[in-house]
Coordinates of C-alpha atoms in Angstrom, one line a residue:
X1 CA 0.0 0.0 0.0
X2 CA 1.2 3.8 -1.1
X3 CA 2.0 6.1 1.6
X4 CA -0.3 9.3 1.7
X5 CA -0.2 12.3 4.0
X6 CA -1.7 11.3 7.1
X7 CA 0.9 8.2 6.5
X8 CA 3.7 9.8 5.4
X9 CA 5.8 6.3 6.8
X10 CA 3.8 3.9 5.8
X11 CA 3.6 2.4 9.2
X12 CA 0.1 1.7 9.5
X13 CA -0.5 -1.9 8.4
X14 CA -4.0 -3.6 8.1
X15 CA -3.6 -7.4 8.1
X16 CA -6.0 -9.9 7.2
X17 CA -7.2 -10.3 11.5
X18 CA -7.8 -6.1 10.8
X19 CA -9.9 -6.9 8.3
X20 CA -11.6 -9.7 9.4
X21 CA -12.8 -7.4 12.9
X22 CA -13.8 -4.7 10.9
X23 CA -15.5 -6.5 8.7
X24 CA -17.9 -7.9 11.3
X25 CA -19.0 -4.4 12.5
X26 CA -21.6 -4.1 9.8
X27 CA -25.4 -6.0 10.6
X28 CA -26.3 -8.2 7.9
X29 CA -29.6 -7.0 6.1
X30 CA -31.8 -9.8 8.4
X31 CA -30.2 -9.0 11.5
X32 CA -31.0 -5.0 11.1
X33 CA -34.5 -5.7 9.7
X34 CA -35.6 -9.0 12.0
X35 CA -37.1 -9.3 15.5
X36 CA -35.4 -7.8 18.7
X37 CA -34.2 -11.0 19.8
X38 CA -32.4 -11.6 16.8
X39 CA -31.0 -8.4 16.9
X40 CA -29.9 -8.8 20.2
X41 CA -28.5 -12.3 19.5
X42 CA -26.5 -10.6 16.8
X43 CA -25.0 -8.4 18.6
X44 CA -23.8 -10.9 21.1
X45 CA -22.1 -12.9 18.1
X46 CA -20.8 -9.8 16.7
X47 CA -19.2 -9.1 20.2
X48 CA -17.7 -12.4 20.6
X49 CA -15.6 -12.5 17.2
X50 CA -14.4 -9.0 18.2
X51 CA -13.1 -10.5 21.7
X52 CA -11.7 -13.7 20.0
X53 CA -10.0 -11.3 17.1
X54 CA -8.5 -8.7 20.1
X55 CA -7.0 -12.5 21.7
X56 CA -5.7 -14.0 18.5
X57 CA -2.1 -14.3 18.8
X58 CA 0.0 -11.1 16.8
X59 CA 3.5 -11.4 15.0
X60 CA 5.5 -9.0 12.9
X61 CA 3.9 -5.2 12.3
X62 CA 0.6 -6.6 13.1
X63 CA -1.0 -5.0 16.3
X64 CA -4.4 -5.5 18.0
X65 CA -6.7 -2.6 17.1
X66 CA -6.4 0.1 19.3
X67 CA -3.0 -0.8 21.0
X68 CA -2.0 2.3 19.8
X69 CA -4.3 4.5 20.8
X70 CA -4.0 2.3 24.3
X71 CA -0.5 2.8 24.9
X72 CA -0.9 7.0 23.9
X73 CA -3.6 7.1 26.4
X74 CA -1.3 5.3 29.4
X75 CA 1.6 8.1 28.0
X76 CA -0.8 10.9 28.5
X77 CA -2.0 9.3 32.0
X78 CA 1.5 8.8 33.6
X79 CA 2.5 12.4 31.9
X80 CA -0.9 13.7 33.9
X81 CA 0.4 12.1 36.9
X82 CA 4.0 13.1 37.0
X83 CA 2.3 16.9 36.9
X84 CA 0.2 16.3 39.6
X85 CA 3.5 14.9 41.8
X86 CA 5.4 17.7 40.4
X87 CA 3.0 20.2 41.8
X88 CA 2.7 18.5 45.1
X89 CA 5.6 16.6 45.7
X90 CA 3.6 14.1 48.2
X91 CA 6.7 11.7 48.5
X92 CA 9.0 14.7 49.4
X93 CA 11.6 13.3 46.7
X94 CA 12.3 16.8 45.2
X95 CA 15.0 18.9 46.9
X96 CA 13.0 21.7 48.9
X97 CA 13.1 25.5 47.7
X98 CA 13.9 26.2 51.1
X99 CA 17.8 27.3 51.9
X100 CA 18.0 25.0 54.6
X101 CA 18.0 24.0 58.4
X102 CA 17.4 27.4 60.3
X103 CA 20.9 28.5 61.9
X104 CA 20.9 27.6 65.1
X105 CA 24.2 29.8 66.8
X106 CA 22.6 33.2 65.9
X107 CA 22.3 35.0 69.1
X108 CA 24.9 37.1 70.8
X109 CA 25.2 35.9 74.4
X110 CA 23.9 38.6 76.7
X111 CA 25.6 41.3 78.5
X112 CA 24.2 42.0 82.3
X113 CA 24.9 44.7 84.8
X114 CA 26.7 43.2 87.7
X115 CA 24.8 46.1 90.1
X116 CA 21.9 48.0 88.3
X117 CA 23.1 51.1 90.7
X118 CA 20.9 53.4 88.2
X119 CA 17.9 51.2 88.0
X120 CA 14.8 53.2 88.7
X121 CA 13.0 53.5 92.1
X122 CA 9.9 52.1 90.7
X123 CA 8.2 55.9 91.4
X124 CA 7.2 58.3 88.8
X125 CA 9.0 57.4 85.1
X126 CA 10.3 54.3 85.1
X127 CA 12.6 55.6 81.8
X128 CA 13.9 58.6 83.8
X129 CA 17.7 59.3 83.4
X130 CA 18.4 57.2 80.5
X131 CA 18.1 57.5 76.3
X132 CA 14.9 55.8 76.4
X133 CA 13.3 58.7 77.7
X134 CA 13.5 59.9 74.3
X135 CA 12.8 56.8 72.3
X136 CA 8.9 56.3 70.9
X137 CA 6.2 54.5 72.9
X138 CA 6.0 50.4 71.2
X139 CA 5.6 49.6 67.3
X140 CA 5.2 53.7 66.8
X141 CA 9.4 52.7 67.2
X142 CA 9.5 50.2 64.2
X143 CA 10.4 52.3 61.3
X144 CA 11.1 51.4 57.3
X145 CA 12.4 52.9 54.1
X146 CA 10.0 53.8 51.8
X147 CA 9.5 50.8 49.4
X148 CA 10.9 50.5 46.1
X149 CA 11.7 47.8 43.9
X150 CA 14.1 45.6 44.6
X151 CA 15.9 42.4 43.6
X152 CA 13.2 41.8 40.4
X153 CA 10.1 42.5 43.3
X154 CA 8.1 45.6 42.8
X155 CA 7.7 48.0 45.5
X156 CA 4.4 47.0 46.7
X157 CA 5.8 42.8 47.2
X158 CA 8.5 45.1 48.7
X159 CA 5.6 46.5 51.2
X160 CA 4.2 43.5 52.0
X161 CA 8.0 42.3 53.2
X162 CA 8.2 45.3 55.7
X163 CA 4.6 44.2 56.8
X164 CA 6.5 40.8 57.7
X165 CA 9.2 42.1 59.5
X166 CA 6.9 44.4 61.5
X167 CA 5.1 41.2 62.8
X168 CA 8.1 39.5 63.4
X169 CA 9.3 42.4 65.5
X170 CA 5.9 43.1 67.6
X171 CA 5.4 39.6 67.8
X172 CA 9.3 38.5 69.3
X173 CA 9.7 41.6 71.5
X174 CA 6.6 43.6 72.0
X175 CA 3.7 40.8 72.3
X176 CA 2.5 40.7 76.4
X177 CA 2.0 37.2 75.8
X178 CA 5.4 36.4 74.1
X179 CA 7.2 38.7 76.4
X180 CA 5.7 37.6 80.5
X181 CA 3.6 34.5 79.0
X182 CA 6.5 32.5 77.6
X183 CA 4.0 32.5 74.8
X184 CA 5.4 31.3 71.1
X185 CA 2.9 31.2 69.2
X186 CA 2.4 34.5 67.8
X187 CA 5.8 34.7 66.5
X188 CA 5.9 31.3 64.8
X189 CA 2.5 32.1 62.4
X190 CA 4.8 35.0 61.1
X191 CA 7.6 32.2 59.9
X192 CA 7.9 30.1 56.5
X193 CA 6.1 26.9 57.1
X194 CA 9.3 25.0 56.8
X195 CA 11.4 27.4 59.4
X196 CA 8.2 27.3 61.7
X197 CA 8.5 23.4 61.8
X198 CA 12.6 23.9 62.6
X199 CA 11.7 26.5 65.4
X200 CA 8.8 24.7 67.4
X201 CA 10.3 21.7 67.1
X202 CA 13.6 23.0 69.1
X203 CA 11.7 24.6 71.5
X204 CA 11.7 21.1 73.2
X205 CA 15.5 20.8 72.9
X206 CA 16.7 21.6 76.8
X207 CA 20.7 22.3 74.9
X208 CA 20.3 25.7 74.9
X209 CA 22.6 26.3 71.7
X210 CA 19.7 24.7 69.9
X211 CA 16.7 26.3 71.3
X212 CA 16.0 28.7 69.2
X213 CA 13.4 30.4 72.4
X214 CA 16.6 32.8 72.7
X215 CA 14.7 34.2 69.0
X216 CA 11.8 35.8 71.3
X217 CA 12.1 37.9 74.4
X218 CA 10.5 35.5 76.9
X219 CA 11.1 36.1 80.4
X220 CA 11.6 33.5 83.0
X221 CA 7.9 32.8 84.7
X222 CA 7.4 34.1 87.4
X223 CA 10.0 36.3 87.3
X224 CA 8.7 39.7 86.0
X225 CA 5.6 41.9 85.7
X226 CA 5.8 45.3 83.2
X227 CA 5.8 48.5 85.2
X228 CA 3.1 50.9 84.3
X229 CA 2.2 50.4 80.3
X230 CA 4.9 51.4 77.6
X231 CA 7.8 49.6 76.2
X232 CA 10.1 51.9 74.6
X233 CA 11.6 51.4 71.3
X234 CA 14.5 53.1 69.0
X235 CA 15.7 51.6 65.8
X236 CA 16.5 51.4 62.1
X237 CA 15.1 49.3 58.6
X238 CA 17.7 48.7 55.8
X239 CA 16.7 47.2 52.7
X240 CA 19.2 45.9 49.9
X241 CA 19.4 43.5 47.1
X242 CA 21.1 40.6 48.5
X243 CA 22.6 36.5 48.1
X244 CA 22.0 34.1 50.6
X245 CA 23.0 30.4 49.9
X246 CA 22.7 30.7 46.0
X247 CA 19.6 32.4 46.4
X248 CA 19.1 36.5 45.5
X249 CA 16.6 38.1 46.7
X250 CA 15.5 41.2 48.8
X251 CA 16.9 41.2 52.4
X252 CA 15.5 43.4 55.6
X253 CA 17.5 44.0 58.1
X254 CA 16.5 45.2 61.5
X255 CA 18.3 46.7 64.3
X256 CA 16.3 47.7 67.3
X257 CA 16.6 48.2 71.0
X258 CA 13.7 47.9 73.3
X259 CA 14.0 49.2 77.0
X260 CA 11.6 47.1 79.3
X261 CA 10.8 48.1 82.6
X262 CA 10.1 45.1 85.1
X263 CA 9.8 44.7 88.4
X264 CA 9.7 41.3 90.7
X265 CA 5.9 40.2 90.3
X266 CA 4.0 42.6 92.9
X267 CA 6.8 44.4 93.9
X268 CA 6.8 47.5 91.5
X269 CA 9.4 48.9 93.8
X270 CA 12.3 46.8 92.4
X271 CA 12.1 47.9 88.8
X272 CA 14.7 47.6 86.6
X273 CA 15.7 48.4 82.5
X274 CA 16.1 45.7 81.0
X275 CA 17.5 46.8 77.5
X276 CA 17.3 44.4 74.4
X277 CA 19.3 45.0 71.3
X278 CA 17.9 43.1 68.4
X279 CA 19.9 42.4 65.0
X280 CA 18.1 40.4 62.8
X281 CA 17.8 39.7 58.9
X282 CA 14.3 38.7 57.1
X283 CA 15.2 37.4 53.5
X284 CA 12.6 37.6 50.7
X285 CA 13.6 35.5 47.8
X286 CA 11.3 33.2 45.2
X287 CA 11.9 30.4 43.1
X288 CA 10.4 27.5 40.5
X289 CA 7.5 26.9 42.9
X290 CA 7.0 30.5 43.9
X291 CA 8.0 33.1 47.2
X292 CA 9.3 32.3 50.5
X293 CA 10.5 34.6 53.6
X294 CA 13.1 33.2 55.9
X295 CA 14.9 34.1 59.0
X296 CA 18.6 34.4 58.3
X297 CA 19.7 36.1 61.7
X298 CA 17.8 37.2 65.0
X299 CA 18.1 37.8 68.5
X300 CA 19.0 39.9 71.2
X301 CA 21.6 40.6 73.6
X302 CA 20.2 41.6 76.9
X303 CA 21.7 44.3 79.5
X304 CA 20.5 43.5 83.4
X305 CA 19.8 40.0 82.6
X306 CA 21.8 37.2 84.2
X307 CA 24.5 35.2 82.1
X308 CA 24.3 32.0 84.1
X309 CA 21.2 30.9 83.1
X310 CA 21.4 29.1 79.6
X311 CA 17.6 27.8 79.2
X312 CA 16.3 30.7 76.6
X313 CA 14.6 32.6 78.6
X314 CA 15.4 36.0 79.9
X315 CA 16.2 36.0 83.4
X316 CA 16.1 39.6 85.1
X317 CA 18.8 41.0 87.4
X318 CA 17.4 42.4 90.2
X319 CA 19.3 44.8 93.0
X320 CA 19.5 42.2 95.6
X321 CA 20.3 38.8 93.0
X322 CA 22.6 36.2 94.1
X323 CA 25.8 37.3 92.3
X324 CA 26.0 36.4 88.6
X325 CA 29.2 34.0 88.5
X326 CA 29.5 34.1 84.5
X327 CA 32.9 35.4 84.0
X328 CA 32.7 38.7 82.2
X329 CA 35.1 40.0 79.5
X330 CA 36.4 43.3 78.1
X331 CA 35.3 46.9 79.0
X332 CA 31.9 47.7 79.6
X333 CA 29.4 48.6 76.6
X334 CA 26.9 50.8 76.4
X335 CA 23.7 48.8 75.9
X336 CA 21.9 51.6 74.1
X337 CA 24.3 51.8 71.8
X338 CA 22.8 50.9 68.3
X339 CA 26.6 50.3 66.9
X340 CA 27.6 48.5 69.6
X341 CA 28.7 45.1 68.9
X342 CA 28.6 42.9 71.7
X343 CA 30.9 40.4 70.7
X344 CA 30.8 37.3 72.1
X345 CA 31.1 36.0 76.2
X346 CA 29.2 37.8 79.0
X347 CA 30.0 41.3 79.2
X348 CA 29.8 44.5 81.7
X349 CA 27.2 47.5 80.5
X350 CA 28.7 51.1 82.0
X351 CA 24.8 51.9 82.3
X352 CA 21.1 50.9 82.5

């Protein structure tokens, strides 16, 4: 047989078993003119050759009818199906778009006062005598750049960034529950699903290199009530095109301190500052499967908190504490100091 267009090959072969199938399709004159039984009986013989055709034994070019079509459809199906797993990755086979495990040796250890000789009487302002007194009351402290495109996203993804970092910042440090509830919660709704998983799950980790609680400003229970109603804040918002692990993206960087003033719980007269000076960096990035926010770098070092204590939680250092046996290094820093870099060890603050 010739090859035509819509066989261009010649591939498509019709042998005599071909034939002999198709040729049974048609009703006889009788059987479309005679009674519904026989019409019905018929069709059943008609059916049956078809079957014992589709069985018969193939060799060479010869294939059953339809084996073609059959094995496009299964093509199509398993093609349909590896969509469906590429979209959902159920078997978690594919590398993950996430950068990573969360670091995990991100927080400067904390600098205390060894006497708080300028903590506050608990009278009138507690903020009296120190920077704070000029800083702004909670969030009204949290300040950003004005938007603008950056690292391919347009100014108003950029926007919706800052509105992340804003949570992550009320909710770590300014959040009553986070801050005298040991509450975690809050904080963790604000993180990538993946880095959210990382961070509860260490929360049961009692090494305190690994428990990531130092990420939040959660005092020791029982140890601290606010006195009166503000928190004050001072700080600044960078934003930058940046890398991080292979990845580019827009990166946020905070730097923040937060004066609290606590007392022992119903004993407002022993209030102290305790001053919290956060550095942290929120990374905005996307890739094949779309956008992801993660925490590259957070935490605090905390003035007039005790260095001896290593279980994540802030641990006031009230006038009258058994002394703080932590050896401390290098001269005193100034804890309101936005530049300062507190290095590493437990250090002396010239101030509260």
């Amino acid at each position: 047989m010739g090859t035509s267009s819509e066989d261009p090959e010649g591939r498509f072969v019709f042998d005599e078993a071909f034939v002999a199938s198709a040729g049974i399709k048609e009703p006889s004159a009788r059987e479309r003119t005679g009674n519904p039984l026989t019409r019905r009986l018929a069709e059943r013989r008609r059916r049956k050759e078809m079957i014992k055709q589709w069985r018969a034994p193939r060799s060479g070019r010869g294939r059953r009818p339809g084996a073609r079509t059959l094995t496009v459809v299964l093509a199509v199906g398993l093609v349909a199906v590896a969509a469906v797993l590429a979209e959902t990755d159920p078997l978690g086979m594919r590398p993950g778009r996430r950068p990573g495990t969360p670091p995990l040796t991100l927080i400067p250890a904390p600098v205390v006062s060894p006497v708080p000789t300028d903590a506050p009487s608990g009278a009138g302002d507690p903020f009296a005598g120190s920077p704070a007194e000029l800083y702004a009351d909670g969030a009204a402290g949290i300040t950003f750049p004005v938007a603008r495109a950056t690292a391919g996203f347009s100014a108003k993804e950029v926007q919706v960034l800052f509105a992340r970092a804003r949570a992550l910042l009320t909710a770590s440090h300014l959040d009553a529950g986070t801050l005298f509830n040991s509450g975690t919660d809050r904080f963790a709704r604000q993180l990538d699903p993946d880095q959210r998983r990382a961070f509860t799950g260490s929360l049961q980790n009692r090494d305190s290199t690994k428990n990531l609680r130092s990420w939040l400003m959660n005092f020791a229970p029982k140890t601290s009530e606010l006195t009166g109603s503000l928190i004050k804040v001072h700080g600044v918002t960078t934003l930058a095109q940046a890398a991080r692990q292979g990845h580019r993206g827009a990166l946020v960087k905070v730097n923040y301190i937060f004066v609290y003033p606590v007392h022992r719980p119903g004993l407002p007269g022993t209030t102290i500052r305790v001053i919290a000076h956060l550095r942290g960096e929120v990374f905005h990035s996307r890739d094949a499967r779309g956008e992801w926010t993660w925490i590259y770098r957070w935490g605090s070092s905390n003035a007039n908190a005790r260095c001896d204590v290593e279980d994540g939680y802030v641990h006031p250092f009230y006038a009258g504490s058994q002394p703080d046996l932590t050896g401390r290094t290098g001269a005193p820093v100034d804890p309101y100091d936005l530049n300062q870099d507190p290095g590493t060890g437990c250090q002396t603050v010239n101030h509260t």
